[in-house]
Amino acid sequence: MVKGSIAQIESMGLVDGPGIRTVVFLNGCKLRCMFCHNPEMFKLGELNYTPGELFNKILRNKPYFKNNGGVTFSGGEPLLQYDFLVETCKLLKKENINIALDTAGVGNGNYDEILKLVDLVIFDIKAIDDNSYKEITANNINESLKFLKRCQELNKKMWLRQVIIPGINDNEEYINRLVEFIKPLKNIEKIELLPYHTMAKEKYNKLNLPYKLKNTIDMNIDRCKELEKLIREKTHIY
């Protein structure tokens, strides 16, 4: 039987999708984002749940979901545990539980089955061109764009997220380029700009991992909100 590697389960999440949600953080990720705040999830880790066990744990929270809540699969990169994710989502669909997938779109290449099961894709934009993507994630952008294209072809509802980092993308020139990247996309319900923070530094120290942004300060929250307002005005997506 397929088993999954789960790092953490948050029972009453309020920011990773609409309503009250159970947020499941899956281990494993191909990307090495310079701003990642979950480096402990880079590796797969212990296989500690079957789809049935995870389903039963989520089901206990169903009374809190009400009309617009549900479950969000995050990480790490949940697409790397594709078979486990699909089997769990099949069980959730039988209970009419809303499913959101928080992802950078960098899995192993076949996404149709999971995209037909999820109700919302929360897509993490790391960068919008290959050079910047490689600098930020240590990977190329191709797989992420492939996933995004398939979301469009299947008409999936989407939220878009982008971390804003001082000295890298915290300027109107980048926001204007991001607007042009977003404009051709359809079914985008929401855009969020997330301010970079330094709270993960200690995690990297404990894991003996290099922290590439050690000389970068926290993103000013007010400035981040200004840029978010600008992009929403330019795209008319709020």
mmCIF file of C-alpha atoms in Angstrom, residues 5-237:
data_model
loop_
_atom_site.group_PDB
_atom_site.id
_atom_site.type_symbol
_atom_site.label_atom_id
_atom_site.label_comp_id
_atom_site.label_asym_id
_atom_site.label_seq_id
_atom_site.Cartn_x
_atom_site.Cartn_y
_atom_site.Cartn_z
ATOM 1 C CA SER A 5 5.542 11.316 4.397
ATOM 2 C CA ILE A 6 3.760 14.026 6.388
ATOM 3 C CA ALA A 7 5.725 16.680 8.268
ATOM 4 C CA GLN A 8 2.866 18.458 9.993
ATOM 5 C CA ILE A 9 -0.922 18.788 10.071
ATOM 6 C CA GLU A 10 -2.493 22.113 11.013
ATOM 7 C CA SER A 11 -6.104 21.699 12.092
ATOM 8 C CA MET A 12 -7.503 25.235 11.898
ATOM 9 C CA GLY A 13 -5.685 26.991 9.061
ATOM 10 C CA LEU A 14 -7.074 30.373 7.992
ATOM 11 C CA VAL A 15 -4.664 31.590 5.300
ATOM 12 C CA ASP A 16 -4.058 28.642 2.948
ATOM 13 C CA GLY A 17 -7.287 28.781 0.998
ATOM 14 C CA PRO A 18 -10.856 29.879 1.720
ATOM 15 C CA GLY A 19 -12.581 29.256 5.042
ATOM 16 C CA ILE A 20 -11.293 27.096 7.890
ATOM 17 C CA ARG A 21 -8.964 24.413 6.580
ATOM 18 C CA THR A 22 -6.912 21.438 7.619
ATOM 19 C CA VAL A 23 -3.458 22.088 6.139
ATOM 20 C CA VAL A 24 -1.314 19.033 5.443
ATOM 21 C CA PHE A 25 2.412 19.651 4.927
ATOM 22 C CA LEU A 26 4.030 16.921 2.844
ATOM 23 C CA ASN A 27 7.779 16.296 2.914
ATOM 24 C CA GLY A 28 10.043 16.456 -0.112
ATOM 25 C CA CYS A 29 10.925 19.218 -2.574
ATOM 26 C CA LYS A 30 13.162 19.513 -5.650
ATOM 27 C CA LEU A 31 13.494 23.277 -5.300
ATOM 28 C CA ARG A 32 15.934 25.008 -3.003
ATOM 29 C CA CYS A 33 14.318 28.421 -2.777
ATOM 30 C CA MET A 34 16.611 30.949 -1.158
ATOM 31 C CA PHE A 35 13.692 32.233 0.950
ATOM 32 C CA CYS A 36 12.246 28.842 1.956
ATOM 33 C CA HIS A 37 11.046 28.776 5.561
ATOM 34 C CA ASN A 38 10.553 24.977 5.667
ATOM 35 C CA PRO A 39 14.033 23.539 4.924
ATOM 36 C CA GLU A 40 13.284 20.607 7.223
ATOM 37 C CA MET A 41 10.858 19.425 4.501
ATOM 38 C CA PHE A 42 13.447 19.260 1.693
ATOM 39 C CA LYS A 43 13.848 15.492 2.110
ATOM 40 C CA LEU A 44 11.081 12.898 1.945
ATOM 41 C CA GLY A 45 11.437 11.568 5.497
ATOM 42 C CA GLU A 46 9.532 8.790 7.224
ATOM 43 C CA LEU A 47 6.542 7.245 5.454
ATOM 44 C CA ASN A 48 4.112 7.728 8.309
ATOM 45 C CA TYR A 49 0.559 7.795 6.907
ATOM 46 C CA THR A 50 -1.596 5.680 4.619
ATOM 47 C CA PRO A 51 -4.252 7.530 2.573
ATOM 48 C CA GLY A 52 -6.917 6.046 4.849
ATOM 49 C CA GLU A 53 -5.183 7.189 8.023
ATOM 50 C CA LEU A 54 -4.787 10.734 6.740
ATOM 51 C CA PHE A 55 -8.366 10.789 5.444
ATOM 52 C CA ASN A 56 -9.706 9.740 8.855
ATOM 53 C CA LYS A 57 -7.693 12.447 10.580
ATOM 54 C CA ILE A 58 -8.995 15.113 8.180
ATOM 55 C CA LEU A 59 -12.567 13.825 8.407
ATOM 56 C CA ARG A 60 -12.658 14.586 12.137
ATOM 57 C CA ASN A 61 -12.326 18.281 11.246
ATOM 58 C CA LYS A 62 -15.122 18.282 8.656
ATOM 59 C CA PRO A 63 -17.695 19.963 10.976
ATOM 60 C CA TYR A 64 -15.449 23.062 11.061
ATOM 61 C CA PHE A 65 -15.235 23.376 7.273
ATOM 62 C CA LYS A 66 -18.883 24.501 6.854
ATOM 63 C CA ASN A 67 -19.609 26.043 3.430
ATOM 64 C CA ASN A 68 -16.201 27.092 2.095
ATOM 65 C CA GLY A 69 -13.527 25.374 4.178
ATOM 66 C CA GLY A 70 -11.738 22.125 3.470
ATOM 67 C CA VAL A 71 -8.252 20.681 3.210
ATOM 68 C CA THR A 72 -5.108 22.207 1.700
ATOM 69 C CA PHE A 73 -2.110 20.109 0.713
ATOM 70 C CA SER A 74 1.128 22.057 1.058
ATOM 71 C CA GLY A 75 4.782 21.310 1.693
ATOM 72 C CA GLY A 76 7.480 20.879 0.722
ATOM 73 C CA GLU A 77 6.063 20.045 -2.688
ATOM 74 C CA PRO A 78 2.986 17.813 -2.453
ATOM 75 C CA LEU A 79 3.201 16.809 -6.127
ATOM 76 C CA LEU A 80 6.295 14.719 -5.356
ATOM 77 C CA GLN A 81 4.056 12.293 -3.440
ATOM 78 C CA TYR A 82 1.673 12.012 -6.354
ATOM 79 C CA ASP A 83 0.188 8.528 -5.865
ATOM 80 C CA PHE A 84 -0.373 9.087 -2.157
ATOM 81 C CA LEU A 85 -1.952 12.472 -2.868
ATOM 82 C CA VAL A 86 -4.297 11.075 -5.527
ATOM 83 C CA GLU A 87 -5.477 8.208 -3.327
ATOM 84 C CA THR A 88 -6.123 10.536 -0.389
ATOM 85 C CA CYS A 89 -8.022 13.023 -2.567
ATOM 86 C CA LYS A 90 -10.243 10.262 -3.949
ATOM 87 C CA LEU A 91 -11.341 9.456 -0.404
ATOM 88 C CA LEU A 92 -11.937 13.138 0.382
ATOM 89 C CA LYS A 93 -14.068 13.626 -2.739
ATOM 90 C CA LYS A 94 -16.418 10.866 -1.551
ATOM 91 C CA GLU A 95 -17.125 13.107 1.454
ATOM 92 C CA ASN A 96 -17.474 16.244 -0.731
ATOM 93 C CA ILE A 97 -14.576 17.904 1.051
ATOM 94 C CA ASN A 98 -13.111 20.906 -0.756
ATOM 95 C CA ILE A 99 -9.465 20.343 -1.746
ATOM 96 C CA ALA A 100 -6.820 22.999 -2.383
ATOM 97 C CA LEU A 101 -3.307 22.283 -3.631
ATOM 98 C CA ASP A 102 -0.556 24.712 -2.618
ATOM 99 C CA THR A 103 2.260 24.039 -5.084
ATOM 100 C CA ALA A 104 5.108 25.397 -7.184
ATOM 101 C CA GLY A 105 4.114 22.891 -9.861
ATOM 102 C CA VAL A 106 7.402 20.989 -9.741
ATOM 103 C CA GLY A 107 6.532 17.333 -9.478
ATOM 104 C CA ASN A 108 7.329 14.416 -11.770
ATOM 105 C CA GLY A 109 5.448 15.488 -14.866
ATOM 106 C CA ASN A 110 1.974 13.908 -14.935
ATOM 107 C CA TYR A 111 -0.657 16.096 -13.292
ATOM 108 C CA ASP A 112 -4.011 15.337 -14.923
ATOM 109 C CA GLU A 113 -5.450 12.994 -12.304
ATOM 110 C CA ILE A 114 -4.713 15.217 -9.324
ATOM 111 C CA LEU A 115 -5.867 18.378 -11.112
ATOM 112 C CA LYS A 116 -9.220 16.744 -11.833
ATOM 113 C CA LEU A 117 -9.619 16.010 -8.110
ATOM 114 C CA VAL A 118 -8.629 19.379 -6.592
ATOM 115 C CA ASP A 119 -10.972 22.359 -6.437
ATOM 116 C CA LEU A 120 -8.369 25.122 -6.144
ATOM 117 C CA VAL A 121 -4.706 25.483 -7.069
ATOM 118 C CA ILE A 122 -2.664 27.941 -4.982
ATOM 119 C CA PHE A 123 0.263 28.470 -7.338
ATOM 120 C CA ASP A 124 3.552 29.739 -5.937
ATOM 121 C CA ILE A 125 5.320 31.964 -8.437
ATOM 122 C CA LYS A 126 9.028 31.853 -7.680
ATOM 123 C CA ALA A 127 10.149 33.981 -10.628
ATOM 124 C CA ILE A 128 8.925 34.712 -14.143
ATOM 125 C CA ASP A 129 12.012 34.038 -16.272
ATOM 126 C CA ASP A 130 14.461 31.157 -16.349
ATOM 127 C CA ASN A 131 17.544 33.063 -15.178
ATOM 128 C CA SER A 132 15.818 34.470 -12.103
ATOM 129 C CA TYR A 133 14.122 31.140 -11.415
ATOM 130 C CA LYS A 134 17.478 29.359 -11.402
ATOM 131 C CA GLU A 135 18.972 31.980 -9.106
ATOM 132 C CA ILE A 136 16.094 31.769 -6.638
ATOM 133 C CA THR A 137 15.321 28.017 -6.717
ATOM 134 C CA ALA A 138 18.475 26.330 -8.148
ATOM 135 C CA ASN A 139 16.220 24.760 -10.814
ATOM 136 C CA ASN A 140 14.906 25.723 -14.224
ATOM 137 C CA ILE A 141 11.423 27.099 -14.783
ATOM 138 C CA ASN A 142 10.224 24.563 -17.369
ATOM 139 C CA GLU A 143 8.374 22.139 -15.078
ATOM 140 C CA SER A 144 6.601 24.960 -13.275
ATOM 141 C CA LEU A 145 5.396 26.455 -16.573
ATOM 142 C CA LYS A 146 4.287 23.024 -17.784
ATOM 143 C CA PHE A 147 2.136 22.604 -14.685
ATOM 144 C CA LEU A 148 0.711 26.113 -15.045
ATOM 145 C CA LYS A 149 -0.177 25.425 -18.686
ATOM 146 C CA ARG A 150 -2.022 22.238 -17.718
ATOM 147 C CA CYS A 151 -3.986 24.141 -15.052
ATOM 148 C CA GLN A 152 -5.080 26.548 -17.765
ATOM 149 C CA GLU A 153 -6.051 23.774 -20.153
ATOM 150 C CA LEU A 154 -8.188 22.140 -17.449
ATOM 151 C CA ASN A 155 -9.737 25.483 -16.382
ATOM 152 C CA LYS A 156 -8.682 25.138 -12.745
ATOM 153 C CA LYS A 157 -9.534 27.901 -10.320
ATOM 154 C CA MET A 158 -6.309 29.465 -9.056
ATOM 155 C CA TRP A 159 -4.822 31.770 -6.478
ATOM 156 C CA LEU A 160 -1.381 33.204 -7.213
ATOM 157 C CA ARG A 161 1.282 33.879 -4.594
ATOM 158 C CA GLN A 162 4.696 35.526 -4.829
ATOM 159 C CA VAL A 163 7.240 36.148 -2.069
ATOM 160 C CA ILE A 164 8.623 39.690 -2.240
ATOM 161 C CA ILE A 165 12.296 39.981 -1.267
ATOM 162 C CA PRO A 166 14.146 43.247 -0.568
ATOM 163 C CA GLY A 167 16.652 44.032 -3.305
ATOM 164 C CA ILE A 168 15.395 41.280 -5.615
ATOM 165 C CA ASN A 169 11.779 41.860 -6.654
ATOM 166 C CA ASP A 170 10.515 44.644 -4.364
ATOM 167 C CA ASN A 171 10.155 47.262 -7.110
ATOM 168 C CA GLU A 172 7.546 48.492 -9.565
ATOM 169 C CA GLU A 173 9.581 47.376 -12.571
ATOM 170 C CA TYR A 174 9.290 43.763 -11.430
ATOM 171 C CA ILE A 175 5.604 44.199 -10.578
ATOM 172 C CA ASN A 176 4.942 45.454 -14.113
ATOM 173 C CA ARG A 177 6.677 42.382 -15.536
ATOM 174 C CA LEU A 178 4.681 40.166 -13.182
ATOM 175 C CA VAL A 179 1.476 41.812 -14.408
ATOM 176 C CA GLU A 180 2.354 40.888 -18.000
ATOM 177 C CA PHE A 181 3.052 37.313 -16.866
ATOM 178 C CA ILE A 182 -0.344 37.095 -15.169
ATOM 179 C CA LYS A 183 -2.552 38.870 -17.733
ATOM 180 C CA PRO A 184 -2.920 35.908 -20.162
ATOM 181 C CA LEU A 185 -3.944 33.566 -17.329
ATOM 182 C CA LYS A 186 -7.606 32.746 -16.740
ATOM 183 C CA ASN A 187 -9.594 31.650 -13.701
ATOM 184 C CA ILE A 188 -7.353 33.628 -11.338
ATOM 185 C CA GLU A 189 -9.431 34.440 -8.271
ATOM 186 C CA LYS A 190 -6.837 36.087 -6.046
ATOM 187 C CA ILE A 191 -3.278 37.460 -6.018
ATOM 188 C CA GLU A 192 -1.201 37.634 -2.849
ATOM 189 C CA LEU A 193 2.255 39.124 -2.350
ATOM 190 C CA LEU A 194 3.942 37.653 0.718
ATOM 191 C CA PRO A 195 6.634 39.646 2.567
ATOM 192 C CA TYR A 196 9.953 37.826 2.965
ATOM 193 C CA HIS A 197 10.958 37.269 6.590
ATOM 194 C CA THR A 198 14.087 35.986 8.310
ATOM 195 C CA MET A 199 12.449 33.719 10.894
ATOM 196 C CA ALA A 200 13.838 30.555 9.272
ATOM 197 C CA LYS A 201 17.511 31.468 9.778
ATOM 198 C CA GLU A 202 17.782 29.414 12.952
ATOM 199 C CA LYS A 203 16.357 26.359 11.196
ATOM 200 C CA TYR A 204 19.137 26.518 8.617
ATOM 201 C CA ASN A 205 21.743 26.803 11.364
ATOM 202 C CA LYS A 206 20.376 23.743 13.158
ATOM 203 C CA LEU A 207 20.291 21.750 9.902
ATOM 204 C CA ASN A 208 23.792 22.954 8.969
ATOM 205 C CA LEU A 209 22.493 24.363 5.681
ATOM 206 C CA PRO A 210 23.707 27.551 3.995
ATOM 207 C CA TYR A 211 21.299 30.477 4.177
ATOM 208 C CA LYS A 212 21.700 32.534 1.004
ATOM 209 C CA LEU A 213 19.777 35.553 2.267
ATOM 210 C CA LYS A 214 21.624 35.939 5.569
ATOM 211 C CA ASN A 215 22.364 39.610 4.807
ATOM 212 C CA THR A 216 18.813 40.415 3.660
ATOM 213 C CA ILE A 217 16.419 42.194 6.019
ATOM 214 C CA ASP A 218 12.720 41.446 6.438
ATOM 215 C CA MET A 219 10.510 42.877 3.719
ATOM 216 C CA ASN A 220 8.680 46.000 4.844
ATOM 217 C CA ILE A 221 5.067 44.892 5.245
ATOM 218 C CA ASP A 222 3.559 48.265 4.282
ATOM 219 C CA ARG A 223 5.652 48.396 1.109
ATOM 220 C CA CYS A 224 4.601 44.854 0.264
ATOM 221 C CA LYS A 225 0.955 45.865 0.659
ATOM 222 C CA GLU A 226 1.541 48.853 -1.652
ATOM 223 C CA LEU A 227 2.962 46.565 -4.338
ATOM 224 C CA GLU A 228 0.087 44.122 -3.860
ATOM 225 C CA LYS A 229 -2.412 46.945 -4.292
ATOM 226 C CA LEU A 230 -0.597 48.019 -7.456
ATOM 227 C CA ILE A 231 -0.679 44.567 -9.034
ATOM 228 C CA ARG A 232 -4.328 44.091 -8.148
ATOM 229 C CA GLU A 233 -5.223 47.421 -9.727
ATOM 230 C CA LYS A 234 -3.311 46.582 -12.890
ATOM 231 C CA THR A 235 -4.775 43.084 -13.265
ATOM 232 C CA HIS A 236 -8.222 43.821 -11.777
ATOM 233 C CA ILE A 237 -7.847 40.659 -9.691
#
